[in-house]
mmCIF file of C-alpha atoms in Angstrom:
data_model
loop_
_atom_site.group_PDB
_atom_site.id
_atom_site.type_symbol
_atom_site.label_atom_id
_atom_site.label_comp_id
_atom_site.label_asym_id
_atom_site.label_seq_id
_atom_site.Cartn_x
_atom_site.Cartn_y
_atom_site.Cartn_z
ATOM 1 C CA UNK D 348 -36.287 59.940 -78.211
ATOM 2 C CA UNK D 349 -39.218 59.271 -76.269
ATOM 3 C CA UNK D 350 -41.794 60.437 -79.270
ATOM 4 C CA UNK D 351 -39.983 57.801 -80.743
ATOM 5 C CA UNK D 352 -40.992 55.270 -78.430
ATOM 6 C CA UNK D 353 -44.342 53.789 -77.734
ATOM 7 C CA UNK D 354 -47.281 54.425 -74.546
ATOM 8 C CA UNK D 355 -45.064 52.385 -71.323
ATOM 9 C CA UNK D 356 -48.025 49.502 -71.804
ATOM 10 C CA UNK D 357 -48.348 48.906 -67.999
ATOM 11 C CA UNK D 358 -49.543 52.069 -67.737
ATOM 12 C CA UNK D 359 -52.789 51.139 -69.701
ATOM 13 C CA UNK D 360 -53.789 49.040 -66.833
ATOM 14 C CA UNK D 361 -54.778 51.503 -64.143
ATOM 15 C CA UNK D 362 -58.278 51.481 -64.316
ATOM 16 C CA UNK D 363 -58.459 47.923 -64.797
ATOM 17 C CA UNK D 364 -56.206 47.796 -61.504
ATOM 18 C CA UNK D 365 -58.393 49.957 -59.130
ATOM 19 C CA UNK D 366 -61.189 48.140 -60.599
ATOM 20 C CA UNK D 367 -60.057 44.826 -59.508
ATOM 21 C CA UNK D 368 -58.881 46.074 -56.480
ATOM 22 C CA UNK D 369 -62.489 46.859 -55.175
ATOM 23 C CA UNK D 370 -62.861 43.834 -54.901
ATOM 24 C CA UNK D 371 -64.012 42.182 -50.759
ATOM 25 C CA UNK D 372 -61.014 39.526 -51.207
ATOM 26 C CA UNK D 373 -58.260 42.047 -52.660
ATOM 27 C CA UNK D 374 -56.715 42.201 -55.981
ATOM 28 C CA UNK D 375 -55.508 39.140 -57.395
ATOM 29 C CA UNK D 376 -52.560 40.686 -59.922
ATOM 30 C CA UNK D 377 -51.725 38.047 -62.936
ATOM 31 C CA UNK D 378 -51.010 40.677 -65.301
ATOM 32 C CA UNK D 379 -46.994 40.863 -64.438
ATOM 33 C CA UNK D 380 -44.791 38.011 -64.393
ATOM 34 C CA UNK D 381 -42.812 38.868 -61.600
ATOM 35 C CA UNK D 382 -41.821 36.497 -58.735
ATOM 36 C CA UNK D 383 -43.234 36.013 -55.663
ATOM 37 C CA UNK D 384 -41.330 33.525 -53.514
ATOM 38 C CA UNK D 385 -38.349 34.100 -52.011
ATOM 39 C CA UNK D 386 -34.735 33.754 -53.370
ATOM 40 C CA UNK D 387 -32.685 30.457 -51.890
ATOM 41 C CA UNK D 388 -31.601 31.324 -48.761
ATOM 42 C CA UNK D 389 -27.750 30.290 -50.015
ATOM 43 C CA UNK D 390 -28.060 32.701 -52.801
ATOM 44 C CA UNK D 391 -28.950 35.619 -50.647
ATOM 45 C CA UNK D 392 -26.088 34.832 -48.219
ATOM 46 C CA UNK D 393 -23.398 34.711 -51.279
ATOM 47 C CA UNK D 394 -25.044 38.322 -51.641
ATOM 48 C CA UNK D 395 -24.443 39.233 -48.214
ATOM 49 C CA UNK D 396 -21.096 37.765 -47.679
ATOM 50 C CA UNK D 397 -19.809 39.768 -51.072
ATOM 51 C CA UNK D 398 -21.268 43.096 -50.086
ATOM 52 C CA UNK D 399 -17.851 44.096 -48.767
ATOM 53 C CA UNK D 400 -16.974 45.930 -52.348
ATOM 54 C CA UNK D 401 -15.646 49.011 -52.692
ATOM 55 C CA UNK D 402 -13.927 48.822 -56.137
ATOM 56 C CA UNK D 403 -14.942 48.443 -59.035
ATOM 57 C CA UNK D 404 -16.378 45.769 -60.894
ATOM 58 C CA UNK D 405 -15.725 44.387 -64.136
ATOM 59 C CA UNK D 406 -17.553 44.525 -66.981
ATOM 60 C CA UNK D 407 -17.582 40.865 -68.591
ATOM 61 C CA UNK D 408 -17.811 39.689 -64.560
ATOM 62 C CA UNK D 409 -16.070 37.157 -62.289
ATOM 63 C CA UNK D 410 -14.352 34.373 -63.682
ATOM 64 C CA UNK D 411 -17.098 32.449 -60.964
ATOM 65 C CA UNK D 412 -19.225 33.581 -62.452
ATOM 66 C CA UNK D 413 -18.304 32.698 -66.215
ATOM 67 C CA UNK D 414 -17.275 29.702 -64.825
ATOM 68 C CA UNK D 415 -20.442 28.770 -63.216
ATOM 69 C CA UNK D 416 -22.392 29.995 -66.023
ATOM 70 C CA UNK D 417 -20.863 27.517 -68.846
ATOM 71 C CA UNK D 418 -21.196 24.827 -66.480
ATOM 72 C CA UNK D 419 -25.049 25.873 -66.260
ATOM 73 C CA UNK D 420 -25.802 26.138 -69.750
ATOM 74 C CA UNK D 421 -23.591 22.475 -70.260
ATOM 75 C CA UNK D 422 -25.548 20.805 -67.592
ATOM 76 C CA UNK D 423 -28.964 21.747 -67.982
ATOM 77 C CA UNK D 424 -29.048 22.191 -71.847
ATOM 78 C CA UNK D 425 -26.420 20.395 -73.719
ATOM 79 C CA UNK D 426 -24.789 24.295 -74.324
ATOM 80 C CA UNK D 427 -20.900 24.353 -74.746
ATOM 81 C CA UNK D 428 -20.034 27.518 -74.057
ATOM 82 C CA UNK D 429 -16.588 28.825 -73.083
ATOM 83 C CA UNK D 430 -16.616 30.635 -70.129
ATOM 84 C CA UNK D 431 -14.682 33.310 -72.224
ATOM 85 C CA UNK D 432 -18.182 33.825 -74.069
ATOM 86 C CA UNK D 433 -20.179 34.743 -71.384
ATOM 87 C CA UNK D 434 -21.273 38.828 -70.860
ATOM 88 C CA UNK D 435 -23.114 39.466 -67.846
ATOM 89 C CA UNK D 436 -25.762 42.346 -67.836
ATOM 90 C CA UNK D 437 -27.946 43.908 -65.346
ATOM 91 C CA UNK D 438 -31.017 42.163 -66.104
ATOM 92 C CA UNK D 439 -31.857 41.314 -69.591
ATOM 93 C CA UNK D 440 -34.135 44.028 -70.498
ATOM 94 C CA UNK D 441 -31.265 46.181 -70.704
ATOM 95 C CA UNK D 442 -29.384 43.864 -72.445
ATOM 96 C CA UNK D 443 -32.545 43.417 -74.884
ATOM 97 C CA UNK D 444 -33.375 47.473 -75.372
ATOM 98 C CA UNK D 445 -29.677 48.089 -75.956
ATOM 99 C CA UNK D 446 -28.332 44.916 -78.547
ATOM 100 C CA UNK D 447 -28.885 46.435 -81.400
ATOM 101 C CA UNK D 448 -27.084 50.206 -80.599
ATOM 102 C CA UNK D 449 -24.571 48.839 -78.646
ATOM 103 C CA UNK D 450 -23.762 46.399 -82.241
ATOM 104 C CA UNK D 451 -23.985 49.467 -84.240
ATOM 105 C CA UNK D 452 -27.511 49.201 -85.897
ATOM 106 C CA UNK D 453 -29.119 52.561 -86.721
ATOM 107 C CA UNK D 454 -31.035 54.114 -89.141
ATOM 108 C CA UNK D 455 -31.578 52.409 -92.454
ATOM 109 C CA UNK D 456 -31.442 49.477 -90.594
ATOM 110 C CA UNK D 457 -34.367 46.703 -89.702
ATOM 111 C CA UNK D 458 -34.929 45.429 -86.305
ATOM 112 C CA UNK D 459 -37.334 41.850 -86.822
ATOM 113 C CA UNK D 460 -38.884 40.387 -83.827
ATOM 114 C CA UNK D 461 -42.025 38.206 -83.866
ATOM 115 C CA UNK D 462 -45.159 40.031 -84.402
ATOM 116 C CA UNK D 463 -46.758 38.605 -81.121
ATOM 117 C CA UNK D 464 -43.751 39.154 -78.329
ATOM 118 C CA UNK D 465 -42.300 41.253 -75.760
ATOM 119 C CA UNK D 466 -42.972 44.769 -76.144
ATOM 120 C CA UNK D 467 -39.220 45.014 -75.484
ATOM 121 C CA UNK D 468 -38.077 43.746 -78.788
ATOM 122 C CA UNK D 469 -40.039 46.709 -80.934
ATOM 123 C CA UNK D 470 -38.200 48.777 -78.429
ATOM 124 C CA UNK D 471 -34.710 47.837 -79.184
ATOM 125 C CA UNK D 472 -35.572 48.716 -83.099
ATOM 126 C CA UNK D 473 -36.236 51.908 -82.098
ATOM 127 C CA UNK D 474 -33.865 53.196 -78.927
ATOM 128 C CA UNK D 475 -31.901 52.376 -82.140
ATOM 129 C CA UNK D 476 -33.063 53.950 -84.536
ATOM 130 C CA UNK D 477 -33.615 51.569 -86.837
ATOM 131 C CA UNK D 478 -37.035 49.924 -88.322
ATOM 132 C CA UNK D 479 -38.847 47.767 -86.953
ATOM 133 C CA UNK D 480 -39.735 44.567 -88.494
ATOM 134 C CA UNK D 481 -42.739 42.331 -86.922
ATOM 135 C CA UNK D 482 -42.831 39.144 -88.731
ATOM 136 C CA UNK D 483 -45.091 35.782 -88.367
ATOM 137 C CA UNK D 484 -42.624 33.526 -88.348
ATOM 138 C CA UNK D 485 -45.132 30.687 -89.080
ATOM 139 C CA UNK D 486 -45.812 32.265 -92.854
ATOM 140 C CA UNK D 487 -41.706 32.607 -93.710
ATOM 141 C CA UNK D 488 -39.085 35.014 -92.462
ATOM 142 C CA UNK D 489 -38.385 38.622 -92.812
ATOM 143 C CA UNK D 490 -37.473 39.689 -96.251
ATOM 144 C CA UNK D 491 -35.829 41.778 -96.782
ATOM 145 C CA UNK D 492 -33.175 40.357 -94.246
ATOM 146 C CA UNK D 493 -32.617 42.937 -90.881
ATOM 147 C CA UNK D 494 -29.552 42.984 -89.179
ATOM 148 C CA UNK D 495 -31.094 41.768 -86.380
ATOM 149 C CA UNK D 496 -33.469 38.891 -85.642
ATOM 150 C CA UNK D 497 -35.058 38.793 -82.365
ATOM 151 C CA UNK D 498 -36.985 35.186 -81.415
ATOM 152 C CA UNK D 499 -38.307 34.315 -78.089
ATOM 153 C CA UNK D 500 -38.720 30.650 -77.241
ATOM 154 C CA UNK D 501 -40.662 29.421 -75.097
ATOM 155 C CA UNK D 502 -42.510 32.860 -76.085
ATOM 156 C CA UNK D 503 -43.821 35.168 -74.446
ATOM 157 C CA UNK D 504 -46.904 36.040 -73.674
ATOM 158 C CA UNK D 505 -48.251 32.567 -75.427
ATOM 159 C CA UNK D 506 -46.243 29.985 -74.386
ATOM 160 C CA UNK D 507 -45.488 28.581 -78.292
ATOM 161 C CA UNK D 508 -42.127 26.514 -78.604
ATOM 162 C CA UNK D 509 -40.294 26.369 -81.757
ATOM 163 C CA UNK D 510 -38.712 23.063 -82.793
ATOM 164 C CA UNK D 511 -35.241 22.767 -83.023
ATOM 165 C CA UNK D 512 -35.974 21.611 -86.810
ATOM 166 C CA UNK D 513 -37.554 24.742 -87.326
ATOM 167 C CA UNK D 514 -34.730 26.768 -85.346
ATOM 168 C CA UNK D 515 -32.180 25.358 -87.051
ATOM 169 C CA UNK D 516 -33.899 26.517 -90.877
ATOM 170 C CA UNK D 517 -33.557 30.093 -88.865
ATOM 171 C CA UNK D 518 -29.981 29.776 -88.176
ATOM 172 C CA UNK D 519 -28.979 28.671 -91.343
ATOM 173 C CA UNK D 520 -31.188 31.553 -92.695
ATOM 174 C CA UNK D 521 -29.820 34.103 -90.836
ATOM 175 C CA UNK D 522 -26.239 32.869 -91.481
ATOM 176 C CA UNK D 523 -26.311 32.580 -95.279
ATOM 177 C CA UNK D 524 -27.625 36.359 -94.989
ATOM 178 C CA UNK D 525 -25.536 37.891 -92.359
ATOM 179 C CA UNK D 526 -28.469 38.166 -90.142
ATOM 180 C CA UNK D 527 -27.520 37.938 -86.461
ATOM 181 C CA UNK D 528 -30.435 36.101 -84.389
ATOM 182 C CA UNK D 529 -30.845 36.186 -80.972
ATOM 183 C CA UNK D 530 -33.283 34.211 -78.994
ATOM 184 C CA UNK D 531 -34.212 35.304 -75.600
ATOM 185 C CA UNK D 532 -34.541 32.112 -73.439
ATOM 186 C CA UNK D 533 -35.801 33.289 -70.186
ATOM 187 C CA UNK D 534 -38.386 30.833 -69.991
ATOM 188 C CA UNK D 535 -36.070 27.681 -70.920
ATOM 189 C CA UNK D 536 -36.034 26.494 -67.547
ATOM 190 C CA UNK D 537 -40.152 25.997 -68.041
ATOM 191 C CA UNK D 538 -41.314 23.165 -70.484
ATOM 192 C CA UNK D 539 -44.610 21.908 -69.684
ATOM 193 C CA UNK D 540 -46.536 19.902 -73.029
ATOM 194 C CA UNK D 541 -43.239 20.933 -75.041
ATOM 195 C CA UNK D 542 -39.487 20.750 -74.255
ATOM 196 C CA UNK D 543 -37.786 23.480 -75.624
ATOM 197 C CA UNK D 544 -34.114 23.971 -77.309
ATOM 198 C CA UNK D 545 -31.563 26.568 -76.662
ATOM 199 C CA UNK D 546 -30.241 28.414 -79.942
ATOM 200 C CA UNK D 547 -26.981 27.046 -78.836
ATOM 201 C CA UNK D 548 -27.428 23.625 -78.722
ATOM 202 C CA UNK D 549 -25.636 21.876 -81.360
ATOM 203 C CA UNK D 550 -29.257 20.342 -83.118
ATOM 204 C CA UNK D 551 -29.744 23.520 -83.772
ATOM 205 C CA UNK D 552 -26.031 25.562 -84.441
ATOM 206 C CA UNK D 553 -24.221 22.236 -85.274
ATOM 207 C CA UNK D 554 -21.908 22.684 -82.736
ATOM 208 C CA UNK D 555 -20.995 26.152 -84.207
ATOM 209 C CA UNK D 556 -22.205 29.544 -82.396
ATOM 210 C CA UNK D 557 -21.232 31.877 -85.233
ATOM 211 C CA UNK D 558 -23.900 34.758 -86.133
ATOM 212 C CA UNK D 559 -26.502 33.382 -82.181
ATOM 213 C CA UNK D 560 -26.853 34.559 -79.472
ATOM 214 C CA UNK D 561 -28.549 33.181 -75.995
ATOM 215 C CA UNK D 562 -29.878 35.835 -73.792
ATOM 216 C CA UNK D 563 -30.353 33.983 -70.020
ATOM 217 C CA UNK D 564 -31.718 35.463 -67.100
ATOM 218 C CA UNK D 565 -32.075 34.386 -63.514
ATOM 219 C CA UNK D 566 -35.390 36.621 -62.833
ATOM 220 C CA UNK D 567 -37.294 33.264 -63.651
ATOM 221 C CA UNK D 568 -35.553 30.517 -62.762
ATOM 222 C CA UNK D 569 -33.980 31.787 -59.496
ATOM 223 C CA UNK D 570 -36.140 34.224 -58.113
ATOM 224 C CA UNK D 571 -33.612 37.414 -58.707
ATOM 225 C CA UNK D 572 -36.064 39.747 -60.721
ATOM 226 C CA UNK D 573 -35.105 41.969 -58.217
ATOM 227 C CA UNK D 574 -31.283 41.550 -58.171
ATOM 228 C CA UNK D 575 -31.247 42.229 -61.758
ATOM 229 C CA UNK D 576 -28.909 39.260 -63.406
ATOM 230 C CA UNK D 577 -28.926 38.143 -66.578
ATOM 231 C CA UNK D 578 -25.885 37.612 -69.224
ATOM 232 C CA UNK D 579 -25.188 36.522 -72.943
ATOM 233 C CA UNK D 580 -23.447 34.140 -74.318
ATOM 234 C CA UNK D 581 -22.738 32.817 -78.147
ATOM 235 C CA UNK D 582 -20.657 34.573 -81.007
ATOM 236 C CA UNK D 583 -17.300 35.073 -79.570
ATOM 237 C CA UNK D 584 -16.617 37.739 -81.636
ATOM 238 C CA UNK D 585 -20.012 39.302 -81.424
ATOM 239 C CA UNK D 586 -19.760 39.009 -77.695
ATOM 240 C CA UNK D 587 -16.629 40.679 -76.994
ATOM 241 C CA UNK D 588 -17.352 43.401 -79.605
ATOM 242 C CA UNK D 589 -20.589 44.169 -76.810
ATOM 243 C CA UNK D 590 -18.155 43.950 -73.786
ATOM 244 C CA UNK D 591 -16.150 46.345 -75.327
ATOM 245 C CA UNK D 592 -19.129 48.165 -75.838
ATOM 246 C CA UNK D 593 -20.542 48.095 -72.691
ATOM 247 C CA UNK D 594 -17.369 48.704 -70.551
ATOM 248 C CA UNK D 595 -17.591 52.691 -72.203
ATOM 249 C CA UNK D 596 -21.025 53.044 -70.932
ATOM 250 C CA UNK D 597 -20.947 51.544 -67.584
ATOM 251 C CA UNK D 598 -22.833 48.530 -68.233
ATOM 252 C CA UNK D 599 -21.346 46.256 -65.163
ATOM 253 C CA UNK D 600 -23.074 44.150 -62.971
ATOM 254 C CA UNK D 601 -22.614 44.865 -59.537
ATOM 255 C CA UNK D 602 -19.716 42.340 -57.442
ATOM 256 C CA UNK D 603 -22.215 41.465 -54.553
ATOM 257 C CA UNK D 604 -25.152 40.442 -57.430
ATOM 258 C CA UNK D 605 -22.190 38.620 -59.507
ATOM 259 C CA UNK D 606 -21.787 36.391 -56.490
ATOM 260 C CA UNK D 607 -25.292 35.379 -55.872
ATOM 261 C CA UNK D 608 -25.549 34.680 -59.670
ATOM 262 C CA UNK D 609 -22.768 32.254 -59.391
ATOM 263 C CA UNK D 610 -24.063 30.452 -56.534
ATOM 264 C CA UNK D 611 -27.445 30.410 -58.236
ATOM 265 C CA UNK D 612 -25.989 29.180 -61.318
ATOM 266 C CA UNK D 613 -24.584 26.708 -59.586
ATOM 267 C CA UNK D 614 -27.353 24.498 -57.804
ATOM 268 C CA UNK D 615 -30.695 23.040 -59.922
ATOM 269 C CA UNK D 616 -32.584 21.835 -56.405
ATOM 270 C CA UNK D 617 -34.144 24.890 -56.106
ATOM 271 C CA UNK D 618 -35.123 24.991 -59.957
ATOM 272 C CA UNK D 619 -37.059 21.898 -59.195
ATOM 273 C CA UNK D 620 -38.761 23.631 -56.587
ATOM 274 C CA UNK D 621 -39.530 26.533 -58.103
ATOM 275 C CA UNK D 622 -41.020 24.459 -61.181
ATOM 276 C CA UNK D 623 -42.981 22.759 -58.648
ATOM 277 C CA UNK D 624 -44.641 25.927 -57.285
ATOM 278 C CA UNK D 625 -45.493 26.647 -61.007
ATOM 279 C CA UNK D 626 -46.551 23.376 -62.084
ATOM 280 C CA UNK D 627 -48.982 23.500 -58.887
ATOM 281 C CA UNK D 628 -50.246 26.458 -59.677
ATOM 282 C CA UNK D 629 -51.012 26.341 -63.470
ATOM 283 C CA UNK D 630 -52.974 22.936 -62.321
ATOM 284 C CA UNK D 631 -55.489 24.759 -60.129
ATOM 285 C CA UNK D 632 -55.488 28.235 -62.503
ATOM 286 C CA UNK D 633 -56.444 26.442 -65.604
ATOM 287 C CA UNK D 634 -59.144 24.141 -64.970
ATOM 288 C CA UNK D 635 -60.709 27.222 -63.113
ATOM 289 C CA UNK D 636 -60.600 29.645 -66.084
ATOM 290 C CA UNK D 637 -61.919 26.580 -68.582
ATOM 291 C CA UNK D 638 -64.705 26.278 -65.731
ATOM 292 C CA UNK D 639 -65.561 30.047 -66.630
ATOM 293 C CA UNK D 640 -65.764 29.971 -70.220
ATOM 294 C CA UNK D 641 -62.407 30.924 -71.306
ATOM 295 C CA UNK D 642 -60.331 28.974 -73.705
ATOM 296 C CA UNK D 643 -56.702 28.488 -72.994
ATOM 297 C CA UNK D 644 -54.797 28.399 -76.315
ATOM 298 C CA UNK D 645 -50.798 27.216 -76.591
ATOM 299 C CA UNK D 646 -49.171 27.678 -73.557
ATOM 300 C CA UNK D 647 -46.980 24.836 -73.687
ATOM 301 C CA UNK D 648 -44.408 26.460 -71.761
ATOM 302 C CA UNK D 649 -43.794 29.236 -69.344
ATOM 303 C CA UNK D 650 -45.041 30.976 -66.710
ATOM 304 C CA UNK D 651 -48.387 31.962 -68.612
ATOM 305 C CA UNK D 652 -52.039 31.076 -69.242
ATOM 306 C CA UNK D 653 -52.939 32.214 -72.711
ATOM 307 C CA UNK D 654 -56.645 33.021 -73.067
ATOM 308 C CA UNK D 655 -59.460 33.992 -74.574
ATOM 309 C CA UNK D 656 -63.330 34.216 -74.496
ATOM 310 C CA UNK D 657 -63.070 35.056 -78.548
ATOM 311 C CA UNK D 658 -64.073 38.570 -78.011
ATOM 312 C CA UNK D 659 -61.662 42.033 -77.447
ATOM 313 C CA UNK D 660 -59.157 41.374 -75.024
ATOM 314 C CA UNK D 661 -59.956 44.624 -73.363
ATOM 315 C CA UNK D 662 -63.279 43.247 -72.952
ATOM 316 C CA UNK D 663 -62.119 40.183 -71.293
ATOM 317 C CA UNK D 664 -59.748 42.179 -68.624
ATOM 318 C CA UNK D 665 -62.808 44.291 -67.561
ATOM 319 C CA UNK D 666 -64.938 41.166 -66.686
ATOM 320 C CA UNK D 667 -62.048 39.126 -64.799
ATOM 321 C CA UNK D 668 -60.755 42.493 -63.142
ATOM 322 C CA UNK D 669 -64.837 42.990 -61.835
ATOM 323 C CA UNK D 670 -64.178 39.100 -60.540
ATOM 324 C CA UNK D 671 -60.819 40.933 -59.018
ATOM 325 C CA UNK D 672 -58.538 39.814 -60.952
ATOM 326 C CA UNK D 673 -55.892 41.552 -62.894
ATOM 327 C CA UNK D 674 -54.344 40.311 -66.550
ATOM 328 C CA UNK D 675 -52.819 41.670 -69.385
ATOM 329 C CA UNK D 676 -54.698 42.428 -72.487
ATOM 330 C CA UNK D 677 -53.360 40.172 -75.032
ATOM 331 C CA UNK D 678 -52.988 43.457 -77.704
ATOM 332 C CA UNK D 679 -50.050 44.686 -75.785
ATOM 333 C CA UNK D 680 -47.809 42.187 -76.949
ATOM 334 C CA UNK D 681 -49.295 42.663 -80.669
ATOM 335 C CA UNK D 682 -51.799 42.719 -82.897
ATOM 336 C CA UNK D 683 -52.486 38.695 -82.546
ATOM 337 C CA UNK D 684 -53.119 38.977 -79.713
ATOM 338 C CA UNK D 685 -56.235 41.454 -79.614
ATOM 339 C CA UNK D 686 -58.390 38.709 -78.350
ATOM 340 C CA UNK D 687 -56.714 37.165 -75.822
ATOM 341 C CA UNK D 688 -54.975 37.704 -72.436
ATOM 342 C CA UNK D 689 -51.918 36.700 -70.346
ATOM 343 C CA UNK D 690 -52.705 35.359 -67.345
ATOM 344 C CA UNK D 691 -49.661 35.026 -65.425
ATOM 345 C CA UNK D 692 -48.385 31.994 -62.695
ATOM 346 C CA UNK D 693 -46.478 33.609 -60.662
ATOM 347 C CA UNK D 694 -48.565 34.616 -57.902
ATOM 348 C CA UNK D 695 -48.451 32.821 -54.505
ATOM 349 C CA UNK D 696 -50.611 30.042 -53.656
ATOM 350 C CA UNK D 697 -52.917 31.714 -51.564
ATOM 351 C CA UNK D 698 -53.973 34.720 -54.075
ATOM 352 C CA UNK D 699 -53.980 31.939 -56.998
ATOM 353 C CA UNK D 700 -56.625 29.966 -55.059
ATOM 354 C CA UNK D 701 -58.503 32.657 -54.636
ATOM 355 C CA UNK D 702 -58.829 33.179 -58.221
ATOM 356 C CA UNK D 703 -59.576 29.668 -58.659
ATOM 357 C CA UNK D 704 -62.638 30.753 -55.727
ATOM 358 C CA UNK D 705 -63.904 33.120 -57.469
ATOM 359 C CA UNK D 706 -63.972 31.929 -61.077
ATOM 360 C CA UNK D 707 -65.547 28.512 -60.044
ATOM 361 C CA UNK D 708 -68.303 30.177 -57.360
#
């Protein structure tokens, strides 16, 4: 299996990591998007106050948490989901690597996921066993059809936003050709220049989920990277063939992290603070890197700065890691993106002003 998989690409980054550590101030670490700031203190109490359980959980979760998770989806994106729909997973990369083999694709099959995107995606083709199928989805889509079709938007790492228009030509694609696509939306919560769409809003399904699926975590939105809460929602059918699925191989979110989810789930204050934070941050990041010659491309949405200085993107991590700062080289995430790099906003406010010192000295 693991021959079958490719280099873990975090681990690429050592040297530029002890590099930018060297430096007087400390490393400044953009190059993950992981959260910083602390959970809501009302979500970590629903944690603590459900930590009394011994038995165990089940697999498609609390009917709070169903519950609270249609409500989300209705509320903040125009989603009508039943709460009957909704398959709770620890985390979404998990959810992400396993889709396809836990729906039965193998070899002979193809796996398509956008050709500049989460390393994950390739890696679902291939736990799998199937092919897979990068595509640039701005010159068509994947012929011949996969099984699966794997979008991403708002993306990651560039921040692009397809239009609902444009979504809805993929669903109706996918549907006349008995492609099943999925679109991760774990940056939904994060519209900057560009509002996006979920897959399941009715522009875009009319009103039908059959052949979609919405992958949602909480990582981003709430803080909970660490808790590890994510779920699924969309094809009935499609969805309860994965809970059935998942409930053989132990898949099952724990009862104390189903708990904060639905209290999480269930409040949007702290959203708007969080988007705050990030909307703070990306003001004093950007300017700072245009100040130093780099060119931020896209970006629309999300939690990252998409740049470039129009030169190898392994080039451009060596000279902002000897400034002490840390990104990811664009190539990681694809061959498009060999000249640029992610430059993520989720560090706190005191190491992302001292990137904005140091750029702008």
């Amino acid at each position: 299996m693991i021959k079958a998989l490719p280099e873990f690409p975090w681990s690429a980054l050592a040297p530029l990591r002890d590099s930018a550590a060297q430096h007087p101030d400390g490393i400044v670490n953009l190059a993950l998007g992981t959260p910083v700031d602390a959970p809501p203190d009302f979500v970590q109490r629903a944690l603590c106050e459900a930590a009394n359980a011994p038995g165990h959980p089940a697999t498609e979760g609390t009917p709070a948490l169903r519950e609270a998770a249609a409500a989300y989806l209705r509320r903040r994106f125009g989603v009508a989901a039943e709460p009957e729909a909704i398959l709770p997973s620890v985390g979404t990369k998990e959810l992400i690597a396993w889709l396809p083999t836990v729906l039965g694709v193998g070899p002979g099959d193809l796996v398509a996921y956008p050709e500049l995107a989460f390393p994950t995606y390739e890696v679902s083709a291939r736990l799998a066993g199937a092919t897979p199928m990068p595509v640039n989805l701005d010159h068509g889509l994947p012929d011949p059809a996969p099984r699966v079709l794997w979008l991403n938007t708002p993306s990651n790492p560039d921040g692009r936003v397809l239009s609902a228009e444009r979504m809805r030509e993929i669903v109706s694609w996918g549907r006349d050709r008995g492609v099943l696509v999925v679109n991760d939306e774990c940056y939904l919560e994060y519209g900057w220049e560009q509002q996006p769409t979920s897959i399941l809003h009715p522009d875009v399904c009319g009103g039908s989920h059959t052949g979609v699926l919405a992958v949602h975590t909480l990582s981003k939105r709430s803080n909970l990277a660490g808790y590890r809460a994510g779920f699924v929602t969309g094809d009935f059918r499609i969805v309860r063939e994965m809970l059935e699925v998942r409930r053989h191989a132990g898949l099952i979110l724990p009862t104390p992290i189903a708990a904060a989810m639905a209290a999480a789930l269930a409040d949007d204050t702290h959203v708007e603070l969080q988007r705050e934070r990030y909307a703070r941050r990306r003001a004093w990041l950007r300017p700072a890197l245009e100040a130093r010659g780099l060119r931020v491309d896209h970006s629309h949405s999300g939690l990252y700065l998409w740049a470039t200085r129009d030169e190898p993107c392994w080039d451009t991590a060596a000279f902002l890691a000897g400034e002490g700062i840390l990104g990811a080289p664009g190539s990681i995430y694809g061959r498009p993106g060999e000249n640029h790099i992610r430059l993520a906003v989720t560090a706190t406010d005191e190491r992302i002003t001292s990137a904005v010192a140091r750029l702008t000295a």
